[in-house]
Amino acid sequence: MVSIKDIASEAGVSVCTVSLVMNNKYHHRVSNGVAQHVRDVAQAMGYKPNSVARTLRTGRSHTLGFITDEIVTSPYAGRVLQGAQEAARRLGYVCLVANTNYDSQMESQEINALRRYNVDGFLYALMYHRTVDIPSSLANSPIVVADGEDAAGRKPSIFPDDELAGYDATNRLIKAGCRRIVYFGSETMIIAQRDRYAGYRRALKDGGIPFDESLVINVLESTNAADEAKRMFDEIRPDGIFCFNDVRATFIYEEARRRGIQIGTDVSVISIDNQPFIIEVLKPSLTTLELPHYAMGFEAVRQLVSIIDGEDAVSVLHDECVEQISAQDDTKTAMRCSIIERNSIVT
Amino acid sequence: MVSIKDIASEAGVSVCTVSLVMNNKYHHRVSNGVAQHVRDVAQAMGYKPNSVARTLRTGRSHTLGFITDEIVTSPYAGRVLQGAQEAARRLGYVCLVANTNYDSQMESQEINALRRYNVDGFLYALMYHRTVDIPSSLANSPIVVADGEDAAGRKPSIFPDDELAGYDATNRLIKAGCRRIVYFGSETMIIAQRDRYAGYRRALKDGGIPFDESLVINVLESTNAADEAKRMFDEIRPDGIFCFNDVRATFIYEEARRRGIQIGTDVSVISIDNQPFIIEVLKPSLTTLELPHYAMGFEAVRQLVSIIDGEDAVSVLHDECVEQISAQDDTKTAMRCSIIERNSIVT
DNA sequence: CTGAAAGCGCTTACAG
DNA sequence: CTGAAAGCGCTTACAG
């Protein structure tokens, strides 16, 4: 590895001059001629700055700790990491990943390990939208939560706008002419359920469709989803069905097929997730909303680096992904899900 | 941050004594009493060694560069990263991840970035089993390929034993009494297709079942899979079907349902992938083999660190994941897929 | 405009 | 058994 010292002696200047030039801080301190010469020599010798030495000296590592419960194993949320990584790359940062496996002992071990490497900040990424307690050891570090919300409401948190997703999905059905719209939701009381349901109700209201409690069916994938799909077709006979997620939509598809009901012709279906493999398998193809995983990772890093380096530092990202923000306050950023049009809605 | 110097002055010894003690190199060099005292002081002051300083001094960072084409976005292969990470954690390493997005310019940019951080070695992880050309800039670094094979055959490569998977799957059907076994394969000529097919033939041979070319149906998911499933039931009437992957199995399920053929009763089906979401949806539940993603990541790190630090250093991992190795030579390590028994095979 | 020097926190010969 | 000192590659006041 060629060092600043090698260049200095080769170029016949001091190491400090080289350092100044390489960091573009030579303005009015090193003459242009010398600067150019130093750059040429560095180029010729294939100089690559040593981040480790710089980190030791400056205390800044340009390194981000990406902590996650198990996001990496999730079939779809790995995109959070990808978005984070892309933003980090563009900003001259690099991500150190740590998986906690929902184990708080492992978590603190990993946080300690990351600290030894002098990470400048942390990303705390979750598997799905929920509130979390940020470990107290992280309380004083720059940190941004991705796909979740700080329970204490203090740390910036980026998450999907599930209310809007529910609204957009329901509204899409209304625009297609549906009037009897079932919400095929989740019995588990997670944020996504609460908010998507709220969005469903708001869309009905805006559309002038009276809310009918009997059209709300909350099921569990593993137990009563199939039975309730059956009951729904028997008793409710909806013209539109908004499913909490793609997996639930498969039960609707299954039951419709059994009865010879054509989705996309006799009844409209929309859901949320745009799950690979499921969407490949369903016929007709499923219109669904995609969670903004990539955008959340990207935006989380944008905000994190802006905390670390200031707002100016992230201007190179322009406003990428920013247009996906649907609501924002001091600490919370909600991001819009995008609709993927396919063929499960009557035209 | 408390440093070695703080401890030294607090404990009334020199920094070198502290260093020796903290690194457990004090045997016959520092008295036990002093050593214990130093440890106590360090403990009390909450000392955490600074990896960055150590790296600068020793040239060793205990950091691994995890380079991947897009593994992180894959619905299932993120487990490679998880396995790698767990092994790294246990060995005192940490992973820096870089996504190349199949872009060789971005790849070399990322490799350079990782080098500046002094990574001790690289993991080159792929999305699926194939051969790759290792970038020449990596030729002289410790590197291990995960879920792929170095085209040049020089660098250690860990990949699934697809031949054995084909053998095990087919054999499972034979053991269930099947004699007319269709291979419902892939038209794409990837390694997995070549090897699983070879395993299918070997199992037939071992089972004393004559090979019949008309039982081999290679399809594309996106185009002719459904038609060929139809033709298969019409013309071939198999008693067992070995599917290249779970997605292909869904076409078999679909066609069987249409005809009132009961999978698991009238015909046996087995496949490969154990894909979440697909397996949740299919009824009866699908017996399938799981690719050793986690084990490949784990084993890749084990081999990489043994290159960097020597065989002894990885003994703390004992033989975890090693029992999954099915074949091995100088540079290649094939790992066994494990069968997940469910209800799609006639008992 | 340029250089000599200190120092980030550690490790490791070397001397005693 | 213990310490003083050099040095890893960089940055940054300070002096000129």
GROMACS .gro file of N, CA and C in nm, chain B residues 81-161:
model
  243
  428LEU      N    1  -2.603  -1.446   0.407
  428LEU     CA    2  -2.546  -1.337   0.487
  428LEU      C    3  -2.563  -1.365   0.635
  429GLN      N    4  -2.678  -1.418   0.671
  429GLN     CA    5  -2.700  -1.445   0.812
  429GLN      C    6  -2.604  -1.551   0.866
  430GLY      N    7  -2.585  -1.656   0.787
  430GLY     CA    8  -2.491  -1.761   0.829
  430GLY      C    9  -2.349  -1.706   0.838
  431ALA      N   10  -2.314  -1.625   0.739
  431ALA     CA   11  -2.180  -1.566   0.737
  431ALA      C   12  -2.161  -1.480   0.860
  432GLN      N   13  -2.262  -1.402   0.889
  432GLN     CA   14  -2.255  -1.312   1.001
  432GLN      C   15  -2.243  -1.380   1.135
  433GLU      N   16  -2.316  -1.489   1.148
  433GLU     CA   17  -2.310  -1.562   1.274
  433GLU      C   18  -2.171  -1.622   1.294
  434ALA      N   19  -2.117  -1.683   1.190
  434ALA     CA   20  -1.982  -1.739   1.202
  434ALA      C   21  -1.882  -1.628   1.230
  435ALA      N   22  -1.898  -1.516   1.162
  435ALA     CA   23  -1.807  -1.403   1.181
  435ALA      C   24  -1.812  -1.355   1.326
  436ARG      N   25  -1.931  -1.339   1.374
  436ARG     CA   26  -1.948  -1.294   1.512
  436ARG      C   27  -1.876  -1.387   1.609
  437ARG      N   28  -1.895  -1.516   1.589
  437ARG     CA   29  -1.834  -1.612   1.680
  437ARG      C   30  -1.682  -1.609   1.672
  438LEU      N   31  -1.630  -1.569   1.558
  438LEU     CA   32  -1.485  -1.567   1.540
  438LEU      C   33  -1.426  -1.429   1.567
  439GLY      N   34  -1.510  -1.338   1.613
  439GLY     CA   35  -1.459  -1.204   1.641
  439GLY      C   36  -1.442  -1.118   1.517
  440TYR      N   37  -1.516  -1.150   1.415
  440TYR     CA   38  -1.511  -1.070   1.293
  440TYR      C   39  -1.643  -0.996   1.275
  441VAL      N   40  -1.641  -0.904   1.182
  441VAL     CA   41  -1.757  -0.825   1.152
  441VAL      C   42  -1.763  -0.812   1.000
  442CYS      N   43  -1.883  -0.805   0.944
  442CYS     CA   44  -1.896  -0.801   0.798
  442CYS      C   45  -1.930  -0.662   0.746
  443LEU      N   46  -1.856  -0.621   0.645
  443LEU     CA   47  -1.891  -0.502   0.568
  443LEU      C   48  -1.959  -0.549   0.441
  444VAL      N   49  -2.080  -0.505   0.417
  444VAL     CA   50  -2.150  -0.555   0.299
  444VAL      C   51  -2.143  -0.458   0.183
  445ALA      N   52  -2.136  -0.514   0.065
  445ALA     CA   53  -2.134  -0.433  -0.056
  445ALA      C   54  -2.217  -0.503  -0.162
  446ASN      N   55  -2.303  -0.429  -0.223
  446ASN     CA   56  -2.390  -0.483  -0.326
  446ASN      C   57  -2.343  -0.433  -0.462
  447THR      N   58  -2.320  -0.522  -0.553
  447THR     CA   59  -2.265  -0.478  -0.682
  447THR      C   60  -2.372  -0.457  -0.788
  448ASN      N   61  -2.489  -0.517  -0.763
  448ASN     CA   62  -2.595  -0.500  -0.861
  448ASN      C   63  -2.556  -0.545  -1.001
  449TYR      N   64  -2.471  -0.645  -1.010
  449TYR     CA   65  -2.425  -0.698  -1.139
  449TYR      C   66  -2.352  -0.594  -1.223
  450ASP      N   67  -2.303  -0.489  -1.159
  450ASP     CA   68  -2.239  -0.381  -1.234
  450ASP      C   69  -2.091  -0.384  -1.199
  451SER      N   70  -2.008  -0.415  -1.298
  451SER     CA   71  -1.867  -0.440  -1.264
  451SER      C   72  -1.795  -0.311  -1.227
  452GLN      N   73  -1.845  -0.200  -1.273
  452GLN     CA   74  -1.783  -0.074  -1.234
  452GLN      C   75  -1.813  -0.045  -1.086
  453MET      N   76  -1.939  -0.067  -1.052
  453MET     CA   77  -1.975  -0.048  -0.911
  453MET      C   78  -1.899  -0.149  -0.826
  454GLU      N   79  -1.884  -0.269  -0.881
  454GLU     CA   80  -1.813  -0.372  -0.807
  454GLU      C   81  -1.671  -0.328  -0.773
  455SER      N   82  -1.600  -0.274  -0.870
  455SER     CA   83  -1.461  -0.239  -0.840
  455SER      C   84  -1.455  -0.116  -0.750
  456GLN      N   85  -1.552  -0.030  -0.763
  456GLN     CA   86  -1.559   0.085  -0.671
  456GLN      C   87  -1.577   0.035  -0.527
  457GLU      N   88  -1.667  -0.061  -0.512
  457GLU     CA   89  -1.696  -0.114  -0.378
  457GLU      C   90  -1.577  -0.191  -0.322
  458ILE      N   91  -1.511  -0.264  -0.409
  458ILE     CA   92  -1.394  -0.340  -0.363
  458ILE      C   93  -1.287  -0.244  -0.313
  459ASN      N   94  -1.268  -0.135  -0.387
  459ASN     CA   95  -1.172  -0.035  -0.342
  459ASN      C   96  -1.210   0.024  -0.208
  460ALA      N   97  -1.337   0.054  -0.193
  460ALA     CA   98  -1.383   0.111  -0.066
  460ALA      C   99  -1.354   0.013   0.048
  461LEU      N  100  -1.384  -0.113   0.026
  461LEU     CA  101  -1.361  -0.212   0.131
  461LEU      C  102  -1.212  -0.223   0.163
  462ARG      N  103  -1.131  -0.217   0.061
  462ARG     CA  104  -0.986  -0.226   0.083
  462ARG      C  105  -0.935  -0.113   0.170
  463ARG      N  106  -0.989   0.005   0.152
  463ARG     CA  107  -0.945   0.118   0.233
  463ARG      C  108  -0.972   0.093   0.380
  464TYR      N  109  -1.072   0.011   0.405
  464TYR     CA  110  -1.102  -0.022   0.543
  464TYR      C  111  -1.021  -0.142   0.590
  465ASN      N  112  -0.931  -0.186   0.502
  465ASN     CA  113  -0.840  -0.293   0.544
  465ASN      C  114  -0.907  -0.426   0.573
  466VAL      N  115  -1.010  -0.458   0.499
  466VAL     CA  116  -1.072  -0.588   0.524
  466VAL      C  117  -0.968  -0.699   0.510
  467ASP      N  118  -0.980  -0.800   0.593
  467ASP     CA  119  -0.882  -0.908   0.592
  467ASP      C  120  -0.909  -1.012   0.484
  468GLY      N  121  -1.031  -1.010   0.432
  468GLY     CA  122  -1.064  -1.107   0.329
  468GLY      C  123  -1.201  -1.077   0.273
  469PHE      N  124  -1.235  -1.150   0.169
  469PHE     CA  125  -1.362  -1.124   0.101
  469PHE      C  126  -1.448  -1.250   0.092
  470LEU      N  127  -1.576  -1.227   0.102
  470LEU     CA  128  -1.673  -1.330   0.068
  470LEU      C  129  -1.736  -1.285  -0.062
  471TYR      N  130  -1.745  -1.376  -0.155
  471TYR     CA  131  -1.806  -1.341  -0.282
  471TYR      C  132  -1.931  -1.427  -0.294
  472ALA      N  133  -2.043  -1.364  -0.266
  472ALA     CA  134  -2.167  -1.442  -0.255
  472ALA      C  135  -2.257  -1.419  -0.375
  473LEU      N  136  -2.313  -1.526  -0.425
  473LEU     CA  137  -2.397  -1.515  -0.544
  473LEU      C  138  -2.543  -1.540  -0.511
  474MET      N  139  -2.625  -1.507  -0.605
  474MET     CA  140  -2.769  -1.521  -0.591
  474MET      C  141  -2.813  -1.666  -0.604
  475TYR      N  142  -2.746  -1.738  -0.689
  475TYR     CA  143  -2.780  -1.879  -0.709
  475TYR      C  144  -2.656  -1.949  -0.762
  476HIS      N  145  -2.656  -2.077  -0.755
  476HIS     CA  146  -2.543  -2.161  -0.791
  476HIS      C  147  -2.500  -2.144  -0.938
  477ARG      N  148  -2.387  -2.079  -0.956
  477ARG     CA  149  -2.333  -2.069  -1.091
  477ARG      C  150  -2.183  -2.046  -1.084
  478THR      N  151  -2.117  -2.051  -1.198
  478THR     CA  152  -1.974  -2.024  -1.197
  478THR      C  153  -1.953  -1.875  -1.223
  479VAL      N  154  -1.850  -1.821  -1.162
  479VAL     CA  155  -1.819  -1.678  -1.180
  479VAL      C  156  -1.671  -1.656  -1.202
  480ASP      N  157  -1.642  -1.549  -1.270
  480ASP     CA  158  -1.504  -1.504  -1.278
  480ASP      C  159  -1.480  -1.408  -1.162
  481ILE      N  160  -1.386  -1.444  -1.080
  481ILE     CA  161  -1.350  -1.356  -0.970
  481ILE      C  162  -1.279  -1.234  -1.028
  482PRO      N  163  -1.320  -1.114  -0.988
  482PRO     CA  164  -1.252  -0.994  -1.040
  482PRO      C  165  -1.103  -1.002  -1.011
  483SER      N  166  -1.022  -0.962  -1.108
  483SER     CA  167  -0.878  -0.981  -1.094
  483SER      C  168  -0.822  -0.902  -0.975
  484SER      N  169  -0.891  -0.794  -0.938
  484SER     CA  170  -0.841  -0.716  -0.825
  484SER      C  171  -0.849  -0.794  -0.694
  485LEU      N  172  -0.922  -0.903  -0.697
  485LEU     CA  173  -0.938  -0.984  -0.577
  485LEU      C  174  -0.848  -1.108  -0.578
  486ALA      N  175  -0.777  -1.124  -0.688
  486ALA     CA  176  -0.702  -1.248  -0.709
  486ALA      C  177  -0.601  -1.276  -0.599
  487ASN      N  178  -0.545  -1.172  -0.542
  487ASN     CA  179  -0.440  -1.195  -0.443
  487ASN      C  180  -0.487  -1.182  -0.299
  488SER      N  181  -0.617  -1.171  -0.280
  488SER     CA  182  -0.668  -1.158  -0.145
  488SER      C  183  -0.731  -1.290  -0.101
  489PRO      N  184  -0.733  -1.313   0.029
  489PRO     CA  185  -0.811  -1.426   0.078
  489PRO      C  186  -0.956  -1.407   0.035
  490ILE      N  187  -1.012  -1.505  -0.026
  490ILE     CA  188  -1.150  -1.492  -0.074
  490ILE      C  189  -1.214  -1.628  -0.085
  491VAL      N  190  -1.340  -1.635  -0.052
  491VAL     CA  191  -1.416  -1.759  -0.065
  491VAL      C  192  -1.547  -1.727  -0.135
  492VAL      N  193  -1.587  -1.815  -0.225
  492VAL     CA  194  -1.711  -1.797  -0.300
  492VAL      C  195  -1.824  -1.872  -0.231
  493ALA      N  196  -1.937  -1.806  -0.214
  493ALA     CA  197  -2.052  -1.872  -0.153
  493ALA      C  198  -2.166  -1.883  -0.251
  494ASP      N  199  -2.226  -2.002  -0.256
  494ASP     CA  200  -2.334  -2.030  -0.350
  494ASP      C  201  -2.290  -2.011  -0.494
  495GLY      N  202  -2.168  -2.052  -0.523
  495GLY     CA  203  -2.117  -2.042  -0.659
  495GLY      C  204  -1.980  -2.107  -0.668
  496GLU      N  205  -1.927  -2.108  -0.789
  496GLU     CA  206  -1.796  -2.170  -0.809
  496GLU      C  207  -1.705  -2.078  -0.889
  497ASP      N  208  -1.585  -2.063  -0.842
  497ASP     CA  209  -1.484  -1.988  -0.916
  497ASP      C  210  -1.461  -2.056  -1.050
  498ALA      N  211  -1.483  -1.982  -1.157
  498ALA     CA  212  -1.468  -2.041  -1.291
  498ALA      C  213  -1.326  -2.093  -1.312
  499ALA      N  214  -1.229  -2.024  -1.254
  499ALA     CA  215  -1.091  -2.066  -1.271
  499ALA      C  216  -1.055  -2.183  -1.181
  500GLY      N  217  -1.142  -2.216  -1.090
  500GLY     CA  218  -1.117  -2.331  -1.003
  500GLY      C  219  -1.009  -2.307  -0.899
  501ARG      N  220  -0.973  -2.185  -0.876
  501ARG     CA  221  -0.863  -2.158  -0.782
  501ARG      C  222  -0.910  -2.124  -0.641
  502LYS      N  223  -1.016  -2.046  -0.631
  502LYS     CA  224  -1.059  -2.000  -0.500
  502LYS      C  225  -1.160  -2.097  -0.438
  503PRO      N  226  -1.150  -2.116  -0.307
  503PRO     CA  227  -1.245  -2.206  -0.240
  503PRO      C  228  -1.389  -2.164  -0.270
  504SER      N  229  -1.471  -2.261  -0.302
  504SER     CA  230  -1.609  -2.232  -0.339
  504SER      C  231  -1.703  -2.326  -0.266
  505ILE      N  232  -1.807  -2.268  -0.212
  505ILE     CA  233  -1.907  -2.345  -0.138
  505ILE      C  234  -2.036  -2.338  -0.214
  506PHE      N  235  -2.099  -2.449  -0.237
  506PHE     CA  236  -2.224  -2.447  -0.315
  506PHE      C  237  -2.311  -2.565  -0.277
  507PRO      N  238  -2.437  -2.561  -0.315
  507PRO     CA  239  -2.527  -2.672  -0.279
  507PRO      C  240  -2.494  -2.794  -0.364
  508ASP      N  241  -2.509  -2.909  -0.304
  508ASP     CA  242  -2.489  -3.034  -0.380
  508ASP      C  243  -2.617  -3.066  -0.455
   0.00000   0.00000   0.00000
